[in-house]
Amino acid sequence: MNGLFITIEGPDGAGKTTVLNELYPRLQMIANSEIVKTREPGGVMIAEKIRQIILNPEHQQMDERTEALLYAAARRQHLVEVILPALNAGKIVICDRFVDSSLTYQGAGRRIGMKEIAQINEFATEGLTPDFTLYLDVDSDTGLRRIHRSRTQEIDRLDLEGLEFHQRVRHAYLKLAEENPARIHRIDAKASLQEVVDSSFSAIVEANPKYFKRGE
Ligand code: TMP
């Protein structure tokens, strides 16, 4: 494998998707190879179907371990169909969420335990870890306010969780970032969109000089 695997993570309302949409064309202009932009849960037909089952607000009776296994199952299918072939072809993959989301949401948010979640994800990914992770950090009050204010965004089953759930998720992200300083780069997502995009862009390019031409 000689591609580059980048993930973008953050609590709900951090603005990941908007930032990624702005970043993608800028990065593509200076990338030495094709960039594949994808997301989890989803990215391929089977995983998108699993996403609909997980996030449907009517599925209130879903057991938390069922939820964790479904995320891992969607991840496996997406990995095999999209991520691994792209990395094997030397491409740059930028994925909106990956295993860190399961560690924080199911491990900490649902209180299953980060170790347990790491184990099922080790099985699903055979140990594939991102080369670089951009973590967009936002406090839970701001994140939740942003989700509920945005009329374009559909409210899913996890968005309906209360403040404490989202605070556990955020603390787990901060812990992961502290434990993995070489991989996870924290960005303050309360700044303006332009500032967040600019600092995300610089962080990615500076950390991966082999894959991007400098001096855009
Ligand atoms: P999205 O809003 O970034 O598309 O993600 C959908 C929801 O799924 C979001 O609330 C985070 C949640 N999620 C998990 O709980 N575990 C996971 O492993 C992933 C990938 C997402």
mmCIF file of C-alpha atoms and ligand atoms in Angstrom:
data_model
loop_
_atom_site.group_PDB
_atom_site.id
_atom_site.type_symbol
_atom_site.label_atom_id
_atom_site.label_comp_id
_atom_site.label_asym_id
_atom_site.label_seq_id
_atom_site.Cartn_x
_atom_site.Cartn_y
_atom_site.Cartn_z
ATOM 1 C CA MET A 1 0.000 0.000 0.000
ATOM 2 C CA ASN A 2 1.503 3.335 -0.916
ATOM 3 C CA GLY A 3 -1.487 5.663 -0.735
ATOM 4 C CA LEU A 4 -2.253 8.114 2.045
ATOM 5 C CA PHE A 5 -5.149 7.561 4.446
ATOM 6 C CA ILE A 6 -6.541 10.729 6.058
ATOM 7 C CA THR A 7 -9.603 10.853 8.292
ATOM 8 C CA ILE A 8 -11.617 13.790 9.556
ATOM 9 C CA GLU A 9 -13.326 13.457 12.925
ATOM 10 C CA GLY A 10 -15.316 15.482 15.393
ATOM 11 C CA PRO A 11 -18.468 15.685 17.492
ATOM 12 C CA ASP A 12 -21.801 16.439 15.838
ATOM 13 C CA GLY A 13 -21.980 20.093 14.852
ATOM 14 C CA ALA A 14 -18.193 20.492 14.395
ATOM 15 C CA GLY A 15 -18.785 21.248 10.705
ATOM 16 C CA LYS A 16 -16.714 18.353 9.293
ATOM 17 C CA THR A 17 -18.708 17.903 6.137
ATOM 18 C CA THR A 18 -18.748 21.612 5.235
ATOM 19 C CA VAL A 19 -15.023 21.902 5.924
ATOM 20 C CA LEU A 20 -14.280 18.805 3.870
ATOM 21 C CA ASN A 21 -16.281 20.102 0.909
ATOM 22 C CA GLU A 22 -14.201 23.310 0.957
ATOM 23 C CA LEU A 23 -10.905 21.521 1.522
ATOM 24 C CA TYR A 24 -11.274 18.899 -1.164
ATOM 25 C CA PRO A 25 -10.901 21.084 -4.298
ATOM 26 C CA ARG A 26 -8.003 23.023 -2.733
ATOM 27 C CA LEU A 27 -6.141 19.853 -1.831
ATOM 28 C CA GLN A 28 -6.862 18.251 -5.196
ATOM 29 C CA MET A 29 -5.151 21.199 -6.931
ATOM 30 C CA ILE A 30 -1.828 20.487 -5.223
ATOM 31 C CA ALA A 31 -2.067 16.716 -4.727
ATOM 32 C CA ASN A 32 0.411 14.416 -6.412
ATOM 33 C CA SER A 33 -2.263 11.773 -6.892
ATOM 34 C CA GLU A 34 -6.030 11.455 -7.102
ATOM 35 C CA ILE A 35 -8.002 12.179 -3.918
ATOM 36 C CA VAL A 36 -10.909 9.903 -3.053
ATOM 37 C CA LYS A 37 -13.408 11.635 -0.751
ATOM 38 C CA THR A 38 -15.711 9.294 1.115
ATOM 39 C CA ARG A 39 -17.662 8.964 4.372
ATOM 40 C CA GLU A 40 -18.750 6.630 7.136
ATOM 41 C CA PRO A 41 -21.098 5.099 7.834
ATOM 42 C CA GLY A 42 -21.750 4.690 4.133
ATOM 43 C CA GLY A 43 -19.675 5.289 1.048
ATOM 44 C CA VAL A 44 -20.924 2.175 -0.783
ATOM 45 C CA MET A 45 -24.398 0.757 -1.354
ATOM 46 C CA ILE A 46 -24.400 -1.918 1.372
ATOM 47 C CA ALA A 47 -22.891 0.454 3.943
ATOM 48 C CA GLU A 48 -25.362 3.223 3.040
ATOM 49 C CA LYS A 49 -28.187 0.729 3.687
ATOM 50 C CA ILE A 50 -26.681 -0.125 7.084
ATOM 51 C CA ARG A 51 -26.400 3.654 7.765
ATOM 52 C CA GLN A 52 -30.135 4.055 7.194
ATOM 53 C CA ILE A 53 -30.865 1.268 9.699
ATOM 54 C CA ILE A 54 -28.532 2.726 12.339
ATOM 55 C CA LEU A 55 -29.583 6.363 12.064
ATOM 56 C CA ASN A 56 -33.343 5.985 11.619
ATOM 57 C CA PRO A 57 -34.880 7.935 14.553
ATOM 58 C CA GLU A 58 -37.679 5.318 14.708
ATOM 59 C CA HIS A 59 -35.185 2.616 15.766
ATOM 60 C CA GLN A 60 -35.207 3.653 19.435
ATOM 61 C CA GLN A 61 -35.111 0.015 20.613
ATOM 62 C CA MET A 62 -31.717 -0.656 18.990
ATOM 63 C CA ASP A 63 -29.337 -2.318 21.435
ATOM 64 C CA GLU A 64 -26.056 -0.446 21.857
ATOM 65 C CA ARG A 65 -23.884 -3.437 20.947
ATOM 66 C CA THR A 66 -26.018 -4.027 17.860
ATOM 67 C CA GLU A 67 -25.309 -0.416 16.951
ATOM 68 C CA ALA A 68 -21.549 -0.885 17.467
ATOM 69 C CA LEU A 69 -21.539 -4.056 15.347
ATOM 70 C CA LEU A 70 -23.510 -2.369 12.561
ATOM 71 C CA TYR A 71 -21.012 0.515 12.419
ATOM 72 C CA ALA A 72 -18.181 -2.023 12.267
ATOM 73 C CA ALA A 73 -19.990 -4.000 9.544
ATOM 74 C CA ALA A 74 -20.567 -0.886 7.432
ATOM 75 C CA ARG A 75 -16.897 0.035 7.954
ATOM 76 C CA ARG A 76 -15.706 -3.389 6.789
ATOM 77 C CA GLN A 77 -17.683 -3.232 3.550
ATOM 78 C CA HIS A 78 -16.556 0.330 2.829
ATOM 79 C CA LEU A 79 -12.940 -0.577 3.563
ATOM 80 C CA VAL A 80 -12.952 -3.528 1.193
ATOM 81 C CA GLU A 81 -14.821 -1.794 -1.623
ATOM 82 C CA VAL A 82 -13.357 1.729 -1.481
ATOM 83 C CA ILE A 83 -10.517 2.427 0.943
ATOM 84 C CA LEU A 84 -8.165 -0.515 0.362
ATOM 85 C CA PRO A 85 -8.383 -0.505 -3.460
ATOM 86 C CA ALA A 86 -7.697 3.259 -3.518
ATOM 87 C CA LEU A 87 -4.730 2.992 -1.126
ATOM 88 C CA ASN A 88 -3.342 0.046 -3.080
ATOM 89 C CA ALA A 89 -3.543 2.177 -6.236
ATOM 90 C CA GLY A 90 -1.463 4.897 -4.500
ATOM 91 C CA LYS A 91 -4.365 7.340 -4.102
ATOM 92 C CA ILE A 92 -5.089 9.727 -1.229
ATOM 93 C CA VAL A 93 -8.234 8.768 0.692
ATOM 94 C CA ILE A 94 -10.001 11.352 2.836
ATOM 95 C CA CYS A 95 -12.694 9.729 4.916
ATOM 96 C CA ASP A 96 -15.320 11.622 6.923
ATOM 97 C CA ARG A 97 -15.208 9.520 10.170
ATOM 98 C CA PHE A 98 -13.582 6.132 10.830
ATOM 99 C CA VAL A 99 -12.736 3.951 13.877
ATOM 100 C CA ASP A 100 -12.200 6.966 16.196
ATOM 101 C CA SER A 101 -15.934 7.732 15.810
ATOM 102 C CA SER A 102 -16.827 4.280 17.131
ATOM 103 C CA LEU A 103 -14.356 4.584 20.014
ATOM 104 C CA THR A 104 -15.850 7.921 21.064
ATOM 105 C CA TYR A 105 -19.578 7.434 20.285
ATOM 106 C CA GLN A 106 -20.062 3.749 21.110
ATOM 107 C CA GLY A 107 -17.097 3.306 23.477
ATOM 108 C CA ALA A 108 -17.558 6.494 25.515
ATOM 109 C CA GLY A 109 -20.960 7.926 24.479
ATOM 110 C CA ARG A 110 -22.790 4.586 24.863
ATOM 111 C CA ARG A 111 -20.384 3.541 27.646
ATOM 112 C CA ILE A 112 -19.568 0.156 26.042
ATOM 113 C CA GLY A 113 -15.858 0.774 26.706
ATOM 114 C CA MET A 114 -13.183 1.929 24.313
ATOM 115 C CA LYS A 115 -11.224 -1.346 24.618
ATOM 116 C CA GLU A 116 -14.229 -3.447 23.590
ATOM 117 C CA ILE A 117 -14.912 -1.194 20.621
ATOM 118 C CA ALA A 118 -11.247 -1.289 19.617
ATOM 119 C CA GLN A 119 -11.449 -5.092 19.561
ATOM 120 C CA ILE A 120 -14.396 -5.388 17.179
ATOM 121 C CA ASN A 121 -12.867 -2.726 14.964
ATOM 122 C CA GLU A 122 -9.541 -4.540 14.895
ATOM 123 C CA PHE A 123 -11.514 -7.494 13.479
ATOM 124 C CA ALA A 124 -13.343 -5.283 10.960
ATOM 125 C CA THR A 125 -10.317 -3.340 9.705
ATOM 126 C CA GLU A 126 -7.544 -5.907 10.279
ATOM 127 C CA GLY A 127 -5.736 -3.122 12.080
ATOM 128 C CA LEU A 128 -5.751 -0.425 9.396
ATOM 129 C CA THR A 129 -5.056 2.927 11.097
ATOM 130 C CA PRO A 130 -5.230 6.346 9.386
ATOM 131 C CA ASP A 131 -1.902 8.001 8.582
ATOM 132 C CA PHE A 132 -3.284 11.377 9.628
ATOM 133 C CA THR A 133 -6.448 12.498 11.420
ATOM 134 C CA LEU A 134 -7.867 15.980 11.518
ATOM 135 C CA TYR A 135 -9.956 16.428 14.662
ATOM 136 C CA LEU A 136 -12.388 19.353 14.541
ATOM 137 C CA ASP A 137 -13.033 20.190 18.162
ATOM 138 C CA VAL A 138 -16.166 21.936 19.355
ATOM 139 C CA ASP A 139 -17.788 22.020 22.799
ATOM 140 C CA SER A 140 -21.025 20.066 23.104
ATOM 141 C CA ASP A 141 -23.283 23.076 23.737
ATOM 142 C CA THR A 142 -22.123 24.779 20.554
ATOM 143 C CA GLY A 143 -22.223 21.553 18.544
ATOM 144 C CA LEU A 144 -25.774 20.701 19.571
ATOM 145 C CA ARG A 145 -26.957 24.272 19.007
ATOM 146 C CA ARG A 146 -25.502 24.182 15.495
ATOM 147 C CA ILE A 147 -27.232 20.894 14.613
ATOM 148 C CA HIS A 148 -30.613 21.989 15.874
ATOM 149 C CA ARG A 149 -30.344 25.377 14.183
ATOM 150 C CA SER A 150 -29.379 24.013 10.782
ATOM 151 C CA ARG A 151 -32.572 23.442 8.812
ATOM 152 C CA THR A 152 -30.837 21.673 5.944
ATOM 153 C CA GLN A 153 -29.443 18.913 8.103
ATOM 154 C CA GLU A 154 -31.667 16.008 9.016
ATOM 155 C CA ILE A 155 -31.730 15.124 12.703
ATOM 156 C CA ASP A 156 -30.654 11.478 13.112
ATOM 157 C CA ARG A 157 -31.013 9.018 16.009
ATOM 158 C CA LEU A 158 -27.650 9.942 17.544
ATOM 159 C CA ASP A 159 -28.296 13.679 17.305
ATOM 160 C CA LEU A 160 -31.303 13.083 19.558
ATOM 161 C CA GLU A 161 -29.041 12.024 22.443
ATOM 162 C CA GLY A 162 -28.727 14.507 25.309
ATOM 163 C CA LEU A 163 -25.950 16.869 26.266
ATOM 164 C CA GLU A 164 -24.195 14.368 28.556
ATOM 165 C CA PHE A 165 -23.835 11.806 25.777
ATOM 166 C CA HIS A 166 -22.258 14.412 23.515
ATOM 167 C CA GLN A 167 -19.963 15.591 26.321
ATOM 168 C CA ARG A 168 -18.691 12.020 26.816
ATOM 169 C CA VAL A 169 -18.035 11.831 23.065
ATOM 170 C CA ARG A 170 -16.065 15.071 23.074
ATOM 171 C CA HIS A 171 -13.989 14.139 26.120
ATOM 172 C CA ALA A 172 -13.112 10.838 24.486
ATOM 173 C CA TYR A 173 -11.954 12.685 21.357
ATOM 174 C CA LEU A 174 -9.756 14.967 23.465
ATOM 175 C CA LYS A 175 -8.297 11.907 25.208
ATOM 176 C CA LEU A 176 -7.579 10.183 21.878
ATOM 177 C CA ALA A 177 -5.922 13.346 20.568
ATOM 178 C CA GLU A 178 -3.750 13.550 23.670
ATOM 179 C CA GLU A 179 -2.765 9.885 23.403
ATOM 180 C CA ASN A 180 -1.992 10.015 19.664
ATOM 181 C CA PRO A 181 -0.232 13.351 19.108
ATOM 182 C CA ALA A 182 1.655 12.126 16.033
ATOM 183 C CA ARG A 183 -1.533 11.084 14.213
ATOM 184 C CA ILE A 184 -4.331 13.328 15.487
ATOM 185 C CA HIS A 185 -4.191 17.057 14.807
ATOM 186 C CA ARG A 186 -6.713 19.132 16.771
ATOM 187 C CA ILE A 187 -8.299 22.181 15.165
ATOM 188 C CA ASP A 188 -10.531 24.651 17.021
ATOM 189 C CA ALA A 189 -13.800 24.358 15.102
ATOM 190 C CA LYS A 190 -15.420 27.308 16.898
ATOM 191 C CA ALA A 191 -13.362 29.641 14.698
ATOM 192 C CA SER A 192 -14.851 30.966 11.432
ATOM 193 C CA LEU A 193 -15.319 28.511 8.553
ATOM 194 C CA GLN A 194 -12.524 30.194 6.592
ATOM 195 C CA GLU A 195 -10.100 29.932 9.516
ATOM 196 C CA VAL A 196 -10.975 26.288 10.111
ATOM 197 C CA VAL A 197 -10.527 25.453 6.418
ATOM 198 C CA ASP A 198 -7.203 27.319 6.237
ATOM 199 C CA SER A 199 -5.727 25.680 9.313
ATOM 200 C CA SER A 200 -7.007 22.241 8.240
ATOM 201 C CA PHE A 201 -5.440 22.709 4.809
ATOM 202 C CA SER A 202 -2.046 23.723 6.256
ATOM 203 C CA ALA A 203 -2.082 20.897 8.787
ATOM 204 C CA ILE A 204 -2.717 18.245 6.121
ATOM 205 C CA VAL A 205 -0.153 19.596 3.676
ATOM 206 C CA GLU A 206 2.569 20.153 6.263
ATOM 207 C CA ALA A 207 2.161 16.706 7.775
ATOM 208 C CA ASN A 208 2.225 14.924 4.409
ATOM 209 C CA PRO A 209 4.795 16.692 2.220
ATOM 210 C CA LYS A 210 5.346 13.667 -0.046
ATOM 211 C CA TYR A 211 1.757 13.820 -1.271
ATOM 212 C CA PHE A 212 1.227 17.551 -1.862
ATOM 213 C CA LYS A 213 3.133 20.215 -3.794
ATOM 214 C CA ARG A 214 3.858 23.159 -1.504
ATOM 215 C CA GLY A 215 3.275 26.843 -2.179
ATOM 216 C CA GLU A 216 -0.291 26.881 -3.550
HETATM 217 P P1 TMP B 1 -22.354 12.085 10.352
HETATM 218 O O1 TMP B 1 -23.354 13.030 10.985
HETATM 219 O O2 TMP B 1 -20.932 12.537 10.474
HETATM 220 O O3 TMP B 1 -22.723 11.668 8.957
HETATM 221 O O4 TMP B 1 -22.409 10.748 11.232
HETATM 222 C C1 TMP B 1 -23.606 10.157 11.529
HETATM 223 C C2 TMP B 1 -23.708 9.822 12.996
HETATM 224 O O5 TMP B 1 -23.119 8.545 13.234
HETATM 225 C C3 TMP B 1 -23.024 10.807 13.925
HETATM 226 O O6 TMP B 1 -23.919 11.130 14.968
HETATM 227 C C4 TMP B 1 -21.864 10.035 14.481
HETATM 228 C C5 TMP B 1 -22.326 8.605 14.406
HETATM 229 N N1 TMP B 1 -21.265 7.584 14.303
HETATM 230 C C6 TMP B 1 -21.068 6.717 15.371
HETATM 231 O O7 TMP B 1 -21.747 6.818 16.379
HETATM 232 N N2 TMP B 1 -20.131 5.751 15.251
HETATM 233 C C7 TMP B 1 -19.370 5.572 14.131
HETATM 234 O O8 TMP B 1 -18.522 4.664 14.067
HETATM 235 C C8 TMP B 1 -19.594 6.491 13.015
HETATM 236 C C9 TMP B 1 -18.801 6.326 11.770
HETATM 237 C C10 TMP B 1 -20.553 7.462 13.155
#
